[in-house]
mmCIF file of C-alpha atoms and ligand atoms in Angstrom:
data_model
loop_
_atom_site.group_PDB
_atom_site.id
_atom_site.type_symbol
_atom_site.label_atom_id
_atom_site.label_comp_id
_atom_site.label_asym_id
_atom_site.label_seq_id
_atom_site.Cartn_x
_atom_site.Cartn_y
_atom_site.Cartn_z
ATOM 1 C CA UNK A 1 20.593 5.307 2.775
ATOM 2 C CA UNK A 2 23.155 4.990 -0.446
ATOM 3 C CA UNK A 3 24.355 7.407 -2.112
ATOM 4 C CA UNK A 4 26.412 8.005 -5.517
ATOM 5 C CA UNK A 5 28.394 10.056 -7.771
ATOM 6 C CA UNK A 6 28.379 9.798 -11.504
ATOM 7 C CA UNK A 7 25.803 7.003 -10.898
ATOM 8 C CA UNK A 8 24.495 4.807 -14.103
ATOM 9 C CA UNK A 9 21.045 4.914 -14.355
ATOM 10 C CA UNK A 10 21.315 1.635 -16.900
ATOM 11 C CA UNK A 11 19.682 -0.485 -13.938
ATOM 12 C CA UNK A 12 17.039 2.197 -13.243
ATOM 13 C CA UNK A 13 15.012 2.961 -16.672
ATOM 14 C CA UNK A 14 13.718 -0.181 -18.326
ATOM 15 C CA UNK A 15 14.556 1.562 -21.512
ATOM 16 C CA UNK A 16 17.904 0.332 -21.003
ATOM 17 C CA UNK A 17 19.232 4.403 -21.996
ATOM 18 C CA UNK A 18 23.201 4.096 -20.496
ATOM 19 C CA UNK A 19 22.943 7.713 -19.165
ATOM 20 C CA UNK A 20 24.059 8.499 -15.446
ATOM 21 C CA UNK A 21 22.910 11.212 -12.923
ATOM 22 C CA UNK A 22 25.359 13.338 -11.006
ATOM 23 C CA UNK A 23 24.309 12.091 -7.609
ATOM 24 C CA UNK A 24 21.535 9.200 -6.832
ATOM 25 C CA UNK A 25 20.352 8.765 -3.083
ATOM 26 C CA UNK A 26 18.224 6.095 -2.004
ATOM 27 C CA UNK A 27 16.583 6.246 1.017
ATOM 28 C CA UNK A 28 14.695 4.167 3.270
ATOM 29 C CA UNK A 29 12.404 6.345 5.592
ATOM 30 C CA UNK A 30 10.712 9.493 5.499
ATOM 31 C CA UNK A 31 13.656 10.424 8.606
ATOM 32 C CA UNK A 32 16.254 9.822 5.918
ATOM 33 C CA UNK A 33 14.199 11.516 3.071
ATOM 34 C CA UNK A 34 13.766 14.893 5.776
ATOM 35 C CA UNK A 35 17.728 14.858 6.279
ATOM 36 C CA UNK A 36 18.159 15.286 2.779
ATOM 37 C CA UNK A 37 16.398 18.081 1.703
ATOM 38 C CA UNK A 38 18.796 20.261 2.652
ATOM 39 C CA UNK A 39 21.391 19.053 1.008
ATOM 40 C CA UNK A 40 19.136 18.996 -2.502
ATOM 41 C CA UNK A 41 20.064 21.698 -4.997
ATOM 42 C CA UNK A 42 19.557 22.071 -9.029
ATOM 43 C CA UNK A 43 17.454 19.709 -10.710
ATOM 44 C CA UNK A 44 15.590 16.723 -8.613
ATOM 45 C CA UNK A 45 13.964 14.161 -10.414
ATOM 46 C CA UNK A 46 12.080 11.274 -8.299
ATOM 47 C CA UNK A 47 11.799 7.904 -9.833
ATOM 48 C CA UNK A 48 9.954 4.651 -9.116
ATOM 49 C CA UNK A 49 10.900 1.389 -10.888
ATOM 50 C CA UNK A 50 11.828 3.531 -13.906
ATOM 51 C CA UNK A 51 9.230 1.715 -16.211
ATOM 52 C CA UNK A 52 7.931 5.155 -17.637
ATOM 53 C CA UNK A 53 10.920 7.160 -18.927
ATOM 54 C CA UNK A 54 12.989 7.677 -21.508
ATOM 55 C CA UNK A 55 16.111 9.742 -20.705
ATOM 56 C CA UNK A 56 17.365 12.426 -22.934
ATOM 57 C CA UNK A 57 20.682 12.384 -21.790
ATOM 58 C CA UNK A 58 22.931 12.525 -18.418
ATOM 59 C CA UNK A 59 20.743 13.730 -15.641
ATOM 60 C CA UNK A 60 22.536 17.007 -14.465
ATOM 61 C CA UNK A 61 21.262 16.859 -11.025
ATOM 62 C CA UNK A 62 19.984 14.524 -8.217
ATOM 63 C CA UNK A 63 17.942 11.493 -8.865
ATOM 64 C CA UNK A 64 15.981 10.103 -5.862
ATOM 65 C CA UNK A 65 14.387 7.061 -5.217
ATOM 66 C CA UNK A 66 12.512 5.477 -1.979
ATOM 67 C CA UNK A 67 13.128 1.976 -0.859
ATOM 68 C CA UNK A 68 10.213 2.897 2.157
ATOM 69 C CA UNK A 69 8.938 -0.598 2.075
ATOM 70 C CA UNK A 70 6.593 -2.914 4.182
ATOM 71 C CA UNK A 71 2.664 -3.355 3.935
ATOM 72 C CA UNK A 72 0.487 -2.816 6.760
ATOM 73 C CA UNK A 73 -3.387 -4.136 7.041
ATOM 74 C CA UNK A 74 -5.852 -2.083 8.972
ATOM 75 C CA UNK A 75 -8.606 -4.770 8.993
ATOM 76 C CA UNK A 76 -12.712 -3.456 9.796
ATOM 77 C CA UNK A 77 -11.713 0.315 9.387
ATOM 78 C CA UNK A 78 -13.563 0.425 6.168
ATOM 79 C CA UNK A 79 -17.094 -0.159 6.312
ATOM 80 C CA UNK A 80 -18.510 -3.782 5.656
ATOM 81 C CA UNK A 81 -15.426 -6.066 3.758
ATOM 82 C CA UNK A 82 -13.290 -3.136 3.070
ATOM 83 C CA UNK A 83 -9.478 -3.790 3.984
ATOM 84 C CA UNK A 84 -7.561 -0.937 3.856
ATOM 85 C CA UNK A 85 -3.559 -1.164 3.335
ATOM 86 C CA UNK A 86 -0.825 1.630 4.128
ATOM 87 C CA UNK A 87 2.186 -0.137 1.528
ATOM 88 C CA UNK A 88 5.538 1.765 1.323
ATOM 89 C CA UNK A 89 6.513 3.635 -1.782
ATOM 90 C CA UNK A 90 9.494 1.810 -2.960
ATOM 91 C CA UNK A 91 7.293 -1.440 -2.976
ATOM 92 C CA UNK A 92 7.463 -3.428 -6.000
ATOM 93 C CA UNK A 93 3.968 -2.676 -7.257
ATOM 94 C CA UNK A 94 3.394 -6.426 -8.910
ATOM 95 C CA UNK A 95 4.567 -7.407 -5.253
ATOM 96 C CA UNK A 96 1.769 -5.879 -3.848
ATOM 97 C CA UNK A 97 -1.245 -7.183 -6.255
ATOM 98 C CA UNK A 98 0.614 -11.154 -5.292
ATOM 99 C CA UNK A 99 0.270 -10.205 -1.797
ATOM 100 C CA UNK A 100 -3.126 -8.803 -2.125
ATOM 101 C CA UNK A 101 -4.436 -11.627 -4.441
ATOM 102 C CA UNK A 102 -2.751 -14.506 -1.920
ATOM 103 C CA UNK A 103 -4.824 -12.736 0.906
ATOM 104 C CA UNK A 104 -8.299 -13.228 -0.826
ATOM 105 C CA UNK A 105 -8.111 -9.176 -1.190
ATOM 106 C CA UNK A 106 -9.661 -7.765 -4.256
ATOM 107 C CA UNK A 107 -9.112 -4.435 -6.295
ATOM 108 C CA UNK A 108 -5.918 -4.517 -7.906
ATOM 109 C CA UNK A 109 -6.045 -7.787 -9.687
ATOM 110 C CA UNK A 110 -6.542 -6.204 -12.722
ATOM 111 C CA UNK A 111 -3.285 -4.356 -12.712
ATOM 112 C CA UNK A 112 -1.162 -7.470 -12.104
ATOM 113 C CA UNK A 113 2.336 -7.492 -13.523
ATOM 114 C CA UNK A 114 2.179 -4.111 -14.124
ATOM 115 C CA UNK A 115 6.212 -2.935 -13.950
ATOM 116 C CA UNK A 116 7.258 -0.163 -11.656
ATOM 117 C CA UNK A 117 6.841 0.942 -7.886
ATOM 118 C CA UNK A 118 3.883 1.375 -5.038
ATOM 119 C CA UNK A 119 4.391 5.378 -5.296
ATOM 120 C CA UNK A 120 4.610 5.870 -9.074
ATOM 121 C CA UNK A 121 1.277 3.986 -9.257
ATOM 122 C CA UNK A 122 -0.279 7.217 -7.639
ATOM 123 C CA UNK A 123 1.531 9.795 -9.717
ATOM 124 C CA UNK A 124 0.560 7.964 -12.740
ATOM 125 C CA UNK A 125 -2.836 6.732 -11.929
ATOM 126 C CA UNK A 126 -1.189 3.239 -13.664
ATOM 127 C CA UNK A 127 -4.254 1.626 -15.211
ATOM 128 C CA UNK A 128 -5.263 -2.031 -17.128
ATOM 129 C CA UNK A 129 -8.122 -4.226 -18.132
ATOM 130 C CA UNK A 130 -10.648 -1.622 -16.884
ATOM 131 C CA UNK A 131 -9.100 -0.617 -13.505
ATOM 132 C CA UNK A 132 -6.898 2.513 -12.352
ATOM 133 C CA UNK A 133 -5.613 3.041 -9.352
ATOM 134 C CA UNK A 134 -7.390 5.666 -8.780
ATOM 135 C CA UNK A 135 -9.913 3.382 -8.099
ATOM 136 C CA UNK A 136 -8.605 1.511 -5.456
ATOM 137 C CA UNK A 137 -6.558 4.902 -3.311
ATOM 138 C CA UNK A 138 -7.947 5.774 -0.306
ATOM 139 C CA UNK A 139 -5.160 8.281 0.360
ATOM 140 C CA UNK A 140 -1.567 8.984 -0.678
ATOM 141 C CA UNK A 141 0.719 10.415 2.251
ATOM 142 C CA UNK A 142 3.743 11.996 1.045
ATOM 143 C CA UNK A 143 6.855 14.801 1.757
ATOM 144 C CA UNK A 144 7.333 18.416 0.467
ATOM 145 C CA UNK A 145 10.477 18.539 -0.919
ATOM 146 C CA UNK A 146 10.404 22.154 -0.349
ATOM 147 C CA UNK A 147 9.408 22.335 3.721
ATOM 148 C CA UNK A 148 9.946 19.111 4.657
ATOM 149 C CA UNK A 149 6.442 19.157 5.580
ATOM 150 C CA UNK A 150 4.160 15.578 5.725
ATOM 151 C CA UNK A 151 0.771 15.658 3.895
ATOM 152 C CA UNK A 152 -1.854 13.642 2.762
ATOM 153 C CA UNK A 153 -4.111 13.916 0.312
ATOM 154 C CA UNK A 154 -7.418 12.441 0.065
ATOM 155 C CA UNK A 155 -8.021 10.459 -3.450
ATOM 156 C CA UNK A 156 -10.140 13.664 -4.310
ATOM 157 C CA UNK A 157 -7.696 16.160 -3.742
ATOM 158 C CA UNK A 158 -5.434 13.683 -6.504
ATOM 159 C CA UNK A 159 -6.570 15.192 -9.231
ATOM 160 C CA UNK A 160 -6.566 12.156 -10.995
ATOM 161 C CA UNK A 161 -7.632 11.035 -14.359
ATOM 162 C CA UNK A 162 -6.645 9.128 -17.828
ATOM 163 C CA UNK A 163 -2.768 8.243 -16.516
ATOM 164 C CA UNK A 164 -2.875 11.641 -14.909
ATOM 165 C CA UNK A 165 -2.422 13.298 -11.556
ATOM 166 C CA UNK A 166 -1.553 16.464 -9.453
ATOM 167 C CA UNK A 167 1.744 14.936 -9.003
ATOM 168 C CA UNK A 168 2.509 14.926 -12.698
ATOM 169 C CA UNK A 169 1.126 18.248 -13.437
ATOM 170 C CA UNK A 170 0.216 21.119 -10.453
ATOM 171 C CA UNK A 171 2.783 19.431 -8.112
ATOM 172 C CA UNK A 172 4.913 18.000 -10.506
ATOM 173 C CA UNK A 173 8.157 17.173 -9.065
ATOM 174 C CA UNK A 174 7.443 19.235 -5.332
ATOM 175 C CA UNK A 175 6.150 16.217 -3.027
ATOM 176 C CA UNK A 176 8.040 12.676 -2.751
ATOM 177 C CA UNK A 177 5.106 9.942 -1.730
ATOM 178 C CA UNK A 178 5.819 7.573 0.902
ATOM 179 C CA UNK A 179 3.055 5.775 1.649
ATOM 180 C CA UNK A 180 -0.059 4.753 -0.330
ATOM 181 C CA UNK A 181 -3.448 3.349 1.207
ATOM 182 C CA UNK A 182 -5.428 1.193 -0.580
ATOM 183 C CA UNK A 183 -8.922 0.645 0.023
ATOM 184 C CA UNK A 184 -9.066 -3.589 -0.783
ATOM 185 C CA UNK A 185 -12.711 -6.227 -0.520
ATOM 186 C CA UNK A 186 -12.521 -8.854 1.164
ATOM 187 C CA UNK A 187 -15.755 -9.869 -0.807
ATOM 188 C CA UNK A 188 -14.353 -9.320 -3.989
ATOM 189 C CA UNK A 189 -16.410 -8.598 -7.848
ATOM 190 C CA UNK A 190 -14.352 -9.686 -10.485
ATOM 191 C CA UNK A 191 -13.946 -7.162 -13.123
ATOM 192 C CA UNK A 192 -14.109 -9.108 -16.317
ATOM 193 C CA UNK A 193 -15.855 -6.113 -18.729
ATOM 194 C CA UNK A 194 -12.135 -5.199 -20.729
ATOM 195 C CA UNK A 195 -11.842 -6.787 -24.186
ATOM 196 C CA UNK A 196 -11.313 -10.723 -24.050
ATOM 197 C CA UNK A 197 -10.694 -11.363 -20.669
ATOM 198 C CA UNK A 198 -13.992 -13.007 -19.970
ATOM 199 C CA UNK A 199 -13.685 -14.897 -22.945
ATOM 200 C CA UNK A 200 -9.941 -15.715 -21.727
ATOM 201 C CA UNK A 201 -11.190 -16.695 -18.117
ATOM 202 C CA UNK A 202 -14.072 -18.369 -19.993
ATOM 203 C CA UNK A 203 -13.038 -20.608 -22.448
ATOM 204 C CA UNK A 204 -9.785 -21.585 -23.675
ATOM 205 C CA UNK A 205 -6.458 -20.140 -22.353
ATOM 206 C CA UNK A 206 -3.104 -19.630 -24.968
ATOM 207 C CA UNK A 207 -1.844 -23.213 -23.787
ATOM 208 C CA UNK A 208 -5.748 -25.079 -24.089
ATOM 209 C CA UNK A 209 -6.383 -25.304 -20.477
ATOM 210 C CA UNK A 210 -10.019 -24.032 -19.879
ATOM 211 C CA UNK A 211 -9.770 -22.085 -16.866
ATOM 212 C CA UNK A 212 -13.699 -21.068 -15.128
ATOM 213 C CA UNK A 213 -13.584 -17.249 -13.490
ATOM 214 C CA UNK A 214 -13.308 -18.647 -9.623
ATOM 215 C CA UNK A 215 -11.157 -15.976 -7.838
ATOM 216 C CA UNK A 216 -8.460 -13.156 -8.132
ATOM 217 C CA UNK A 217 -5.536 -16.116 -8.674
ATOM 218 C CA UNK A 218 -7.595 -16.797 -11.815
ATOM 219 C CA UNK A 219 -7.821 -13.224 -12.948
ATOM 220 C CA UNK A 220 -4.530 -12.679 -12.117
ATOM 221 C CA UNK A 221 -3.080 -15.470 -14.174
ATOM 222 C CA UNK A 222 -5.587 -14.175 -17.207
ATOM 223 C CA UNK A 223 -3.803 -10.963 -16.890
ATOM 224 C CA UNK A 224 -0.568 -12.001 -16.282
ATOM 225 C CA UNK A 225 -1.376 -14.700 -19.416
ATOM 226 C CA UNK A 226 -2.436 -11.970 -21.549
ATOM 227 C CA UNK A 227 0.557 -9.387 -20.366
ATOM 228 C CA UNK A 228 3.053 -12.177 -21.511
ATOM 229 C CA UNK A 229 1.725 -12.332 -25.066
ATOM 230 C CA UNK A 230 1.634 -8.575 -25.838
ATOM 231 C CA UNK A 231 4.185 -6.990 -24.098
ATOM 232 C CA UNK A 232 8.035 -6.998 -24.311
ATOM 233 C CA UNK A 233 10.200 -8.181 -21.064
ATOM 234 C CA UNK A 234 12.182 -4.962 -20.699
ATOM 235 C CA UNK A 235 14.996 -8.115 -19.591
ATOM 236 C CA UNK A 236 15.511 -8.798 -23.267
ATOM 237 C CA UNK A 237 13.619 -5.933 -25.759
ATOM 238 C CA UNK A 238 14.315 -2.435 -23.434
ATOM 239 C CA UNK A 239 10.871 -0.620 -23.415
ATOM 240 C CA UNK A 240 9.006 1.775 -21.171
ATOM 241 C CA UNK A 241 5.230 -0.055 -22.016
ATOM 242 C CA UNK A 242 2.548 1.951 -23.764
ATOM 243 C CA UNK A 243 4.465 4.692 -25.402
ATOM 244 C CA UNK A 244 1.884 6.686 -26.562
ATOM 245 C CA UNK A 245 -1.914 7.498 -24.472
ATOM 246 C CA UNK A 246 -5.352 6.373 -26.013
ATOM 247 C CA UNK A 247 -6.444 9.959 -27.449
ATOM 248 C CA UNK A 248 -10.061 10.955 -27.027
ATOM 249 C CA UNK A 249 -11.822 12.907 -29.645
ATOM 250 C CA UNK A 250 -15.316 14.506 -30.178
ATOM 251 C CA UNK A 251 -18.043 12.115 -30.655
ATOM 252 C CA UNK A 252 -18.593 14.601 -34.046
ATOM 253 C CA UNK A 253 -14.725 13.177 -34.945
ATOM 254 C CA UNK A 254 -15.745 9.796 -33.785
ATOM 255 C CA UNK A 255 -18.613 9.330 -36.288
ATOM 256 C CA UNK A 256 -16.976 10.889 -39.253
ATOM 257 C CA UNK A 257 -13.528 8.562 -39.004
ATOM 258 C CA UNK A 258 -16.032 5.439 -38.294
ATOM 259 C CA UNK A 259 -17.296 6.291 -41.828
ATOM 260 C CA UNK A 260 -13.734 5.574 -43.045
ATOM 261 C CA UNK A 261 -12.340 3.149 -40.565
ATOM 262 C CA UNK A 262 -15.834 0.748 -39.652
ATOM 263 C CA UNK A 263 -13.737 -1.587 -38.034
ATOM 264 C CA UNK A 264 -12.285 0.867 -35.566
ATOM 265 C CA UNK A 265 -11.779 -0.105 -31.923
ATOM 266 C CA UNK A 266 -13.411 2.379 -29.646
ATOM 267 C CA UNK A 267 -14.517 3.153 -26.167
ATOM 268 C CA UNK A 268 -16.869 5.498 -24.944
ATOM 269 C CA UNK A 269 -15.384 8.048 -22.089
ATOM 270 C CA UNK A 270 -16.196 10.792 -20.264
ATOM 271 C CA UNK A 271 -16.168 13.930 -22.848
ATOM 272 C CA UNK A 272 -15.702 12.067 -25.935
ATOM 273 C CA UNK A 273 -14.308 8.785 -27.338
ATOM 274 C CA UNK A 274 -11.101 7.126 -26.616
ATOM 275 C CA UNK A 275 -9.348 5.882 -30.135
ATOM 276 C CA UNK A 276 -6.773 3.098 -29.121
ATOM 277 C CA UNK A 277 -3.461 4.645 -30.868
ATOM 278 C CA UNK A 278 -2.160 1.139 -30.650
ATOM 279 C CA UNK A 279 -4.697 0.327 -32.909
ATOM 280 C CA UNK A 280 -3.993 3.441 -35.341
ATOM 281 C CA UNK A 281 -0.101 3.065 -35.265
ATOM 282 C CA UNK A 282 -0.834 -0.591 -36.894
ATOM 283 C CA UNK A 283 -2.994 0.739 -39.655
ATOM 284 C CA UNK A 284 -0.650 3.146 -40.460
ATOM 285 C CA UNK A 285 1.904 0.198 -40.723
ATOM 286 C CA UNK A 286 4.672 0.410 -38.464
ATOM 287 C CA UNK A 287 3.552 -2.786 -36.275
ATOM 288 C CA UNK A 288 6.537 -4.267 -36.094
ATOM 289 C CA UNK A 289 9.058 -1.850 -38.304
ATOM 290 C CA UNK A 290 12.190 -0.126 -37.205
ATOM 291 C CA UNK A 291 14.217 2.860 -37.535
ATOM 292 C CA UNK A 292 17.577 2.396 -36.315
ATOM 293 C CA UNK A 293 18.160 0.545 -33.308
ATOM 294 C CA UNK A 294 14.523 1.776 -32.253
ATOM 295 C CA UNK A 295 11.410 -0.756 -33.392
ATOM 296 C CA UNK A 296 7.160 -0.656 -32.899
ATOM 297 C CA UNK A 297 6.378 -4.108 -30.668
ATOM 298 C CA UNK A 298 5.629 -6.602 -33.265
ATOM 299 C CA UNK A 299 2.777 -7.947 -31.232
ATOM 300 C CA UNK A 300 1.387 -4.447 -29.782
ATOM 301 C CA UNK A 301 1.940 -1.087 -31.897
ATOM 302 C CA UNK A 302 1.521 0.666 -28.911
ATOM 303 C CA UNK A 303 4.857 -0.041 -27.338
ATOM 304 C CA UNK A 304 8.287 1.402 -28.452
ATOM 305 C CA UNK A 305 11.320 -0.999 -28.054
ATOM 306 C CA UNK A 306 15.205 -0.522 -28.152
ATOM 307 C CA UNK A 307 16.632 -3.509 -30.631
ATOM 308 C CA UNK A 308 20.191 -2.789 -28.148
ATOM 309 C CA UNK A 309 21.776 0.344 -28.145
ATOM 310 C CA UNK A 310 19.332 2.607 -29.386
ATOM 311 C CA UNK A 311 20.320 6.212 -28.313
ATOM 312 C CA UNK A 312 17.387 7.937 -27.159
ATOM 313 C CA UNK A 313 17.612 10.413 -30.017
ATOM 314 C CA UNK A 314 16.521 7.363 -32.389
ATOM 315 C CA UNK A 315 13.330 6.402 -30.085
ATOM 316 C CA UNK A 316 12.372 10.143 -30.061
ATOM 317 C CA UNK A 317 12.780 9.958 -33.867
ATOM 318 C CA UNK A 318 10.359 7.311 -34.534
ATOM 319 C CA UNK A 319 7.866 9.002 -31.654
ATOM 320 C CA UNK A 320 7.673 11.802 -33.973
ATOM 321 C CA UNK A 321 7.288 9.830 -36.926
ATOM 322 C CA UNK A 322 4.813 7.985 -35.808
ATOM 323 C CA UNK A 323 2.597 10.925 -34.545
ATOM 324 C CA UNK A 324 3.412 12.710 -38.272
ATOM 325 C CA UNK A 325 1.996 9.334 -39.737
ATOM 326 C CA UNK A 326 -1.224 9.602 -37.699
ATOM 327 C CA UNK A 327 -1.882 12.942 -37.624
ATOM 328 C CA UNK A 328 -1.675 12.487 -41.981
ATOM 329 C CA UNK A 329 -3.889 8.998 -42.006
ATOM 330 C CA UNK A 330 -6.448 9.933 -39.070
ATOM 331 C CA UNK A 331 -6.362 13.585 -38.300
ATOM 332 C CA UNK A 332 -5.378 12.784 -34.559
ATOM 333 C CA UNK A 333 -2.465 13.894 -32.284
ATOM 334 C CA UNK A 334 -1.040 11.640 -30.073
ATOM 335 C CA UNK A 335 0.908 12.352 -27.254
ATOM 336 C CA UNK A 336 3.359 9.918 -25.402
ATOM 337 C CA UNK A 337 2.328 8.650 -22.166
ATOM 338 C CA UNK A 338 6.091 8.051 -21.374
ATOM 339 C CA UNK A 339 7.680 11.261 -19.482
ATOM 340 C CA UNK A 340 10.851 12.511 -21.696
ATOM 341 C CA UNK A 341 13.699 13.550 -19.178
HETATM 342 N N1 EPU B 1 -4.774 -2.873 -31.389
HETATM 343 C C1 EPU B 1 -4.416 -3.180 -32.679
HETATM 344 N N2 EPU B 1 -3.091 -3.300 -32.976
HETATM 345 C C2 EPU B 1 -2.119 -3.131 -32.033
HETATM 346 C C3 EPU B 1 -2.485 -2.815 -30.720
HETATM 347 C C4 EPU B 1 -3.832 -2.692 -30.413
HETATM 348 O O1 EPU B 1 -5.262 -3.332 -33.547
HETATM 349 O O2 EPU B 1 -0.952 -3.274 -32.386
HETATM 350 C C5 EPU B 1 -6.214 -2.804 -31.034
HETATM 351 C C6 EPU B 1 -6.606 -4.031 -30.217
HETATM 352 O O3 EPU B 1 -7.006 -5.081 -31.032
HETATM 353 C C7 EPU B 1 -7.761 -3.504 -29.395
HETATM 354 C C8 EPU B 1 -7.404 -2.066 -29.157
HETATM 355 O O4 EPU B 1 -6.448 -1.709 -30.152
HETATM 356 O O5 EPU B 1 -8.949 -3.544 -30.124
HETATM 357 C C9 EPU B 1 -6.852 -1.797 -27.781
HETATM 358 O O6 EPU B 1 -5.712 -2.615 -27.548
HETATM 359 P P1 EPU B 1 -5.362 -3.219 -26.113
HETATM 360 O O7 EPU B 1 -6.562 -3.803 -25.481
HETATM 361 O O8 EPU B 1 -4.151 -4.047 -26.258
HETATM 362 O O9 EPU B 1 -5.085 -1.968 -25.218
HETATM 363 P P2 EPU B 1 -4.264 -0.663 -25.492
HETATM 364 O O10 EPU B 1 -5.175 0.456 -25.737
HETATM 365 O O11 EPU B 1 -3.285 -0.945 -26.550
HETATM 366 C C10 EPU B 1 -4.222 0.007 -22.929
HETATM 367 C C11 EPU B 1 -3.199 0.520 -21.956
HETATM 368 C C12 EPU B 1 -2.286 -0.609 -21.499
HETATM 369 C C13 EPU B 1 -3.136 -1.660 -20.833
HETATM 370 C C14 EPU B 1 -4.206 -2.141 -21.832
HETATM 371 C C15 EPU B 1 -5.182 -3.069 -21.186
HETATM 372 C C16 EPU B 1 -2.816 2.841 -22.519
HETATM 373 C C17 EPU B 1 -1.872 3.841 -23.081
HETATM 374 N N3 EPU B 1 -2.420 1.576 -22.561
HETATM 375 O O12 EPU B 1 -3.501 -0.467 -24.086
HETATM 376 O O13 EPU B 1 -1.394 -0.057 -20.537
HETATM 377 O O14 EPU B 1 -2.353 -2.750 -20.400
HETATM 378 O O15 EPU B 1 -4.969 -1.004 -22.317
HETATM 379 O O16 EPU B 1 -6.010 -2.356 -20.334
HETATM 380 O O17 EPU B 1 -3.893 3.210 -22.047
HETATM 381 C C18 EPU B 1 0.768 0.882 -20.200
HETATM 382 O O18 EPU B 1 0.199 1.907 -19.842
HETATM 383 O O19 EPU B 1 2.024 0.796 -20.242
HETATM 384 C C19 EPU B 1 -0.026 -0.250 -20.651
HETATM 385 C C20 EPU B 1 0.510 -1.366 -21.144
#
């Protein structure tokens, strides 16, 4: 276990926010994370990789975070080629999908180089290139931070949906996960459906290679391929990945904007249809513009970057901004997918 005082958070929120909690404690096994629920009092937060926040400010209380780690295969449990895997929290989730796509395992190719941690996967229901991880849970075992008490809930019982859970909204902040299971193929069906990745597995890849769909490695390199291009490395342009959700409006909405906008990405879902705000935040013309030290992605709308020093204040600015300027083109609200601390 390690603990701190006055702890800088700069290494834990890919934001790069210079903001430090009162006391950080690590810990490395549910025994560890028991011992310490005594000792927790005032505010709690739990992170994961800290690829989804944006901190306000100090943190005026106690952040956790697991480093429960290993990966363990119960082989013919599932019926026919399942593989099911129990993988610590405090995994490295891209970790996993390398191990899982070197075994011949499929199911989570699809969500390859995804930043962040094993556990925040299931509060977030983390989700790419026509996969969520809802998808793939069999079960998510995990601690009350109130009794101390173990439980595990089925993937039913996970509420989950659209980068939602129970963990983020019923139970938000009262159970720390320590385990996931994952329900893998051994006989896997390559998911090629989202936007150009047959075409990328299909024909030509960004540096001419042509690359035939043979097996998860290929996927996986698609993905990883296509990742590169879009999206910032939080190593050099601080950023928390899709800032804002995909709304989802009435088909009623849908058909009058199409009038307007013909060309308008779309996707039917489940009570409606999903408008990408990516999409919407680059007709609106901030693709690429800043204010401040705080900048739209030049190469995907969707994602909010910190040119160095941005104080949070300035990426909440252009947030709101950004929603006024949608809300006035398209008659939409969009909310942030990335949880404001
Ligand atoms: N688009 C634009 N301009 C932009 C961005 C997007 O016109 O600047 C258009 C694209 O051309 C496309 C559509 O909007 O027609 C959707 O774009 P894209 O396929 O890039 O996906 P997204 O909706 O922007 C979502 C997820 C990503 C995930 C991708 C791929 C959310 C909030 N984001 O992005 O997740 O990687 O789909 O599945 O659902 C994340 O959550 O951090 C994340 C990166």
């Amino acid at each position: 276990m390690k603990e701190y005082k006055d702890y800088s958070l700069l290494g834990h929120n890919t934001f790069g926010m210079d903001v430090k909690a009162k006391r950080y404690v690590e810990y490395d096994s549910e025994e560890e994370l028991r011992a310490l629920i005594p000792t927790l009092e005032g505010k709690v937060l739990h992170i994961g990789g800290g690829s989804n926040l944006l901190f306000k400010g100090d943190f005026d209380g106690t952040v956790l975070h697991s480093a429960i780690k290993g990966i363990q295969v119960y082989l013919g449990i599932g019926e026919n080629d399942e593989v099911v895997v129990r993988v610590g929290a405090g995994e490295v989730w891209d970790d996993f999908v390398a191990w899982a796509v070197s075994n011949g395992y499929g199911g989570v190719e699809n969500l390859s180089l995804i930043p962040g941690e094993v556990g925040a996967s299931a509060v977030q229901n983390i989700g790419a290139y026509g996969v969520e991880a809802k998808d793939v849970i069999a079960k998510v075992e995990a601690i009350d931070l109130q009794s101390g008490a173990f439980r595990s809930f089925g993937v039913d019982e996970c509420g989950y949906a659209y980068r939602q859970s129970i963990f983020k909204n019923e139970l938000k902040g009262r159970y720390a996960i320590t385990h996931v299971m994952f329900s893998l193929t051994r006989k896997p069906k390559l998911k090629l459906e989202y936007g150009n990745l047959r075409a990328m597995l299909c024909n030509n890849t960004p540096d001419g290679e042509s690359r035939p769909a043979r097996g998860l490695g290929d996927v996986r390199q698609a993905i990883i391929d296509i990742r590169n291009a879009k999206l910032p490395d939080p190593k050099v342009l601080g950023n928390a990945g899709s800032f804002f959700m995909n709304p989802v409006v009435s088909r009623e909405k849908f058909l009058a904007l199409q009038k307007d906008y013909p060309q308008m990405p779309f996707y039917e879902v489940e009570g409606g249809v999903k408008i990408p705000a990516g999409w919407m935040i680059d007709q609106c013309g901030w693709k690429g513009k800043s204010l401040g030290r705080a900048a739209v992605h030049d190469k995907q709308a969707l994602v909010l970057v910190n040119l160095g020093g941005a104080t949070s204040d300035e990426i909440v600015t252009l947030c709101e901004t950004i929603c006024r300027d949608v809300r006035e083109k398209f008659g939409i609200d969009i909310h942030p997918e990335v949880n404001l601390i």
